[in-house]
Coordinates of C-alpha atoms in Angstrom, one line a residue:
M1 CA 19.5 9.9 7.9
R2 CA 17.9 10.5 4.5
R3 CA 16.3 7.1 4.4
T4 CA 14.5 7.5 7.7
S5 CA 13.2 11.0 6.9
N6 CA 10.7 10.0 4.3
W7 CA 7.7 9.4 6.5
S8 CA 4.5 11.4 6.7
G9 CA 2.2 9.9 9.3
E10 CA -1.0 11.3 10.5
Q11 CA -1.4 14.9 11.6
R12 CA -2.9 15.9 14.9
G13 CA -3.4 19.4 16.4
Y14 CA -3.8 20.5 20.0
T15 CA -3.6 23.7 22.1
S16 CA -0.5 24.1 24.3
A17 CA -0.7 25.1 28.0
E18 CA 0.2 28.7 26.8
G19 CA -2.8 28.7 24.5
T20 CA -0.9 28.2 21.2
K21 CA -2.2 26.0 18.5
R22 CA 0.4 23.3 17.6
W23 CA 0.6 20.5 15.1
Y24 CA 2.6 17.3 15.0
R25 CA 2.7 14.1 12.9
F26 CA 2.9 10.6 14.2
D27 CA 2.9 7.1 12.9
E28 CA 3.0 3.7 14.5
Q29 CA 5.7 1.1 13.5
S30 CA 4.8 -2.5 13.5
H31 CA 6.0 -5.8 12.0
K32 CA 3.7 -8.7 11.3
G33 CA 1.1 -7.2 13.6
K34 CA 3.5 -6.7 16.5
K35 CA 3.8 -3.1 17.7
L36 CA 7.4 -1.9 17.7
G37 CA 7.1 1.8 18.5
Y38 CA 6.3 5.1 16.8
R39 CA 7.7 8.3 15.3
L40 CA 6.4 11.7 16.3
G41 CA 7.6 15.0 14.7
I42 CA 7.1 18.6 14.0
S43 CA 8.1 21.0 11.2
A44 CA 11.2 22.8 12.2
Q45 CA 13.7 25.2 10.6
I46 CA 16.7 24.9 12.8
G47 CA 19.4 25.3 10.2
F48 CA 21.4 22.1 10.8
E49 CA 21.0 18.4 10.8
F50 CA 21.7 15.9 13.6
Q51 CA 20.8 12.9 15.5
L52 CA 20.8 12.8 19.3
R53 CA 20.7 9.3 20.9
A54 CA 21.5 7.5 24.1
E55 CA 25.3 7.0 24.5
T56 CA 26.3 3.4 24.3
G57 CA 29.2 1.3 25.5
F58 CA 30.3 1.0 21.8
D59 CA 30.5 4.8 21.6
R60 CA 32.7 5.0 24.7
Q61 CA 34.9 2.2 23.5
A62 CA 35.4 3.8 20.1
Q63 CA 36.3 7.0 21.7
S64 CA 38.9 5.3 23.9
F65 CA 40.5 3.9 20.8
G66 CA 40.5 7.3 19.1
I67 CA 38.1 6.1 16.4
G68 CA 35.4 8.6 17.2
A69 CA 35.1 12.0 18.8
E70 CA 32.1 13.2 20.7
Q71 CA 30.8 16.7 20.9
T72 CA 30.2 17.5 24.6
V73 CA 28.3 20.4 26.1
G74 CA 29.8 20.7 29.5
D75 CA 26.6 19.5 31.3
S76 CA 27.6 16.3 33.0
R77 CA 24.0 15.0 33.2
F78 CA 23.4 15.7 29.5
D79 CA 26.8 14.4 28.3
A80 CA 26.4 11.1 30.3
E81 CA 23.0 10.4 28.7
V82 CA 23.1 11.9 25.2
F83 CA 25.4 11.2 22.2
I84 CA 25.5 14.0 19.7
D85 CA 25.7 12.3 16.3
S86 CA 26.7 15.1 13.9
D87 CA 29.8 16.4 12.2
D88 CA 28.4 19.9 12.3
Q89 CA 30.0 21.6 15.3
R90 CA 27.2 24.1 15.5
V91 CA 25.0 21.4 17.0
G92 CA 27.2 21.0 20.1
A93 CA 27.7 24.8 20.3
A94 CA 23.9 25.5 20.2
L95 CA 23.3 22.8 22.9
R96 CA 26.1 24.2 25.0
R97 CA 24.6 27.7 24.9
S98 CA 21.0 26.6 25.6
P99 CA 20.0 25.0 28.9
E100 CA 16.4 25.0 27.5
A101 CA 17.4 22.9 24.6
R102 CA 19.3 20.4 26.8
D103 CA 16.3 20.2 29.2
A104 CA 13.9 19.6 26.3
V105 CA 16.1 16.7 25.1
L106 CA 16.4 15.2 28.5
S107 CA 12.6 15.5 29.1
L108 CA 12.0 13.6 25.8
F109 CA 14.2 10.7 27.2
R110 CA 12.4 10.9 30.6
I111 CA 8.9 10.9 29.1
C112 CA 9.6 7.9 27.0
R113 CA 11.2 6.0 29.9
E114 CA 8.4 6.8 32.3
R115 CA 5.9 5.3 29.8
G116 CA 8.0 2.1 29.5
G117 CA 9.5 3.0 26.1
T118 CA 13.0 3.8 24.9
L119 CA 13.8 6.9 22.9
N120 CA 16.1 5.7 20.1
R121 CA 16.9 9.1 18.7
V122 CA 15.9 12.7 18.2
Q123 CA 16.5 13.6 14.6
A124 CA 16.6 16.9 12.7
Y125 CA 16.7 16.7 8.9
R126 CA 15.3 18.8 6.0
G127 CA 12.9 21.0 8.0
R128 CA 11.7 18.4 10.3
L129 CA 12.4 17.4 13.9
W130 CA 11.2 14.1 15.2
I131 CA 11.7 11.2 17.6
H132 CA 11.9 7.5 17.1
V133 CA 10.6 5.6 20.1
K134 CA 10.8 1.9 20.8
D135 CA 7.6 1.0 22.7
A136 CA 5.8 -2.3 22.5
S137 CA 2.5 -0.7 23.6
G138 CA 2.4 1.4 20.4
L139 CA 1.3 5.0 20.2
P140 CA 1.1 7.1 23.3
T141 CA -2.1 8.6 24.6
S142 CA -2.8 12.1 23.2
N143 CA -1.7 13.7 26.5
V144 CA 1.7 12.0 26.3
A145 CA 2.0 12.8 22.6
N146 CA 1.2 16.5 23.3
E147 CA 3.8 16.5 26.0
L148 CA 6.4 15.0 23.6
S149 CA 5.4 17.6 21.0
D150 CA 5.7 20.4 23.5
A151 CA 9.3 19.3 24.2
L152 CA 10.1 19.1 20.5
Y153 CA 8.7 22.7 20.0
T154 CA 10.8 23.9 23.0
L155 CA 13.9 22.2 21.5
N156 CA 13.2 23.7 18.0
E157 CA 12.8 27.2 19.4
A158 CA 15.9 27.0 21.6
L159 CA 18.1 25.6 18.8
A160 CA 16.7 28.0 16.1
T161 CA 17.5 31.0 18.4
Q162 CA 21.1 29.7 18.9
A163 CA 21.6 28.8 15.2
S164 CA 21.2 32.4 14.0
G165 CA 24.5 33.3 15.7
L166 CA 26.5 30.3 14.6
H167 CA 28.4 29.9 11.3
K168 CA 29.1 26.5 9.7
A169 CA 32.7 25.6 9.7
P170 CA 34.0 23.9 6.5
D171 CA 34.1 20.1 6.7
P172 CA 37.7 19.1 7.1
F173 CA 37.0 15.6 5.8
L174 CA 36.0 16.9 2.4
R175 CA 39.3 18.5 1.6
R176 CA 41.3 15.5 2.7
A177 CA 39.0 13.2 0.8
M178 CA 39.4 15.3 -2.4
L179 CA 43.2 15.3 -2.1
I180 CA 43.4 11.5 -1.6
L181 CA 41.0 10.9 -4.5
A182 CA 43.0 13.3 -6.7
V183 CA 46.3 11.6 -5.9
S184 CA 45.0 8.1 -6.2
T185 CA 43.2 8.6 -9.5
G186 CA 45.9 10.7 -11.2
S187 CA 43.8 13.9 -11.6
P188 CA 45.1 16.7 -13.8
F189 CA 46.9 18.5 -11.0
S190 CA 48.9 15.4 -10.1
D191 CA 51.0 16.1 -13.3
S192 CA 52.5 19.0 -11.4
W193 CA 53.8 16.7 -8.7
P194 CA 57.6 17.3 -8.5
C195 CA 58.5 13.7 -7.9
R196 CA 56.8 12.3 -11.0
A197 CA 58.8 9.7 -12.8

């Protein structure tokens, strides 16, 4: 996630339908002159990091083998289309509590699809919320970009409202990883093991 967050792009401002001045950043992605898609994002202080992406057959297969676990929100339409890629359980809880946030995510997927593109992911990281879109026609028109930005602002506001009442649970993997590392490397506390030869 860190690697993809270091982009700045060009800034553009507009006035929303409610009369609010809003800003977003965007950049076009290309390779050897061929347009591949774009990123469009806003500043956001949600309080947690995540990726939301289209659920794939691989995700479903991994879950059937017990390799991965998916956070679900109890909304069949959302759960069928969106995979929540985050170990932070607050993400699923916030989306579960907020129909506005779920609708904003689904509208991002819809807007991209209607334009002939594919929304690869919605990403929140270090005070930014943005989308990665695969679209061979390149950047959208300013009207479409404004519509995408409005959906990101709606998502940001809905998740920020929910985040204030949610507390981060400790990461269970961290404790297990530290224990395995300590045992395997012979850390100082392993001297107290009762079965030491």
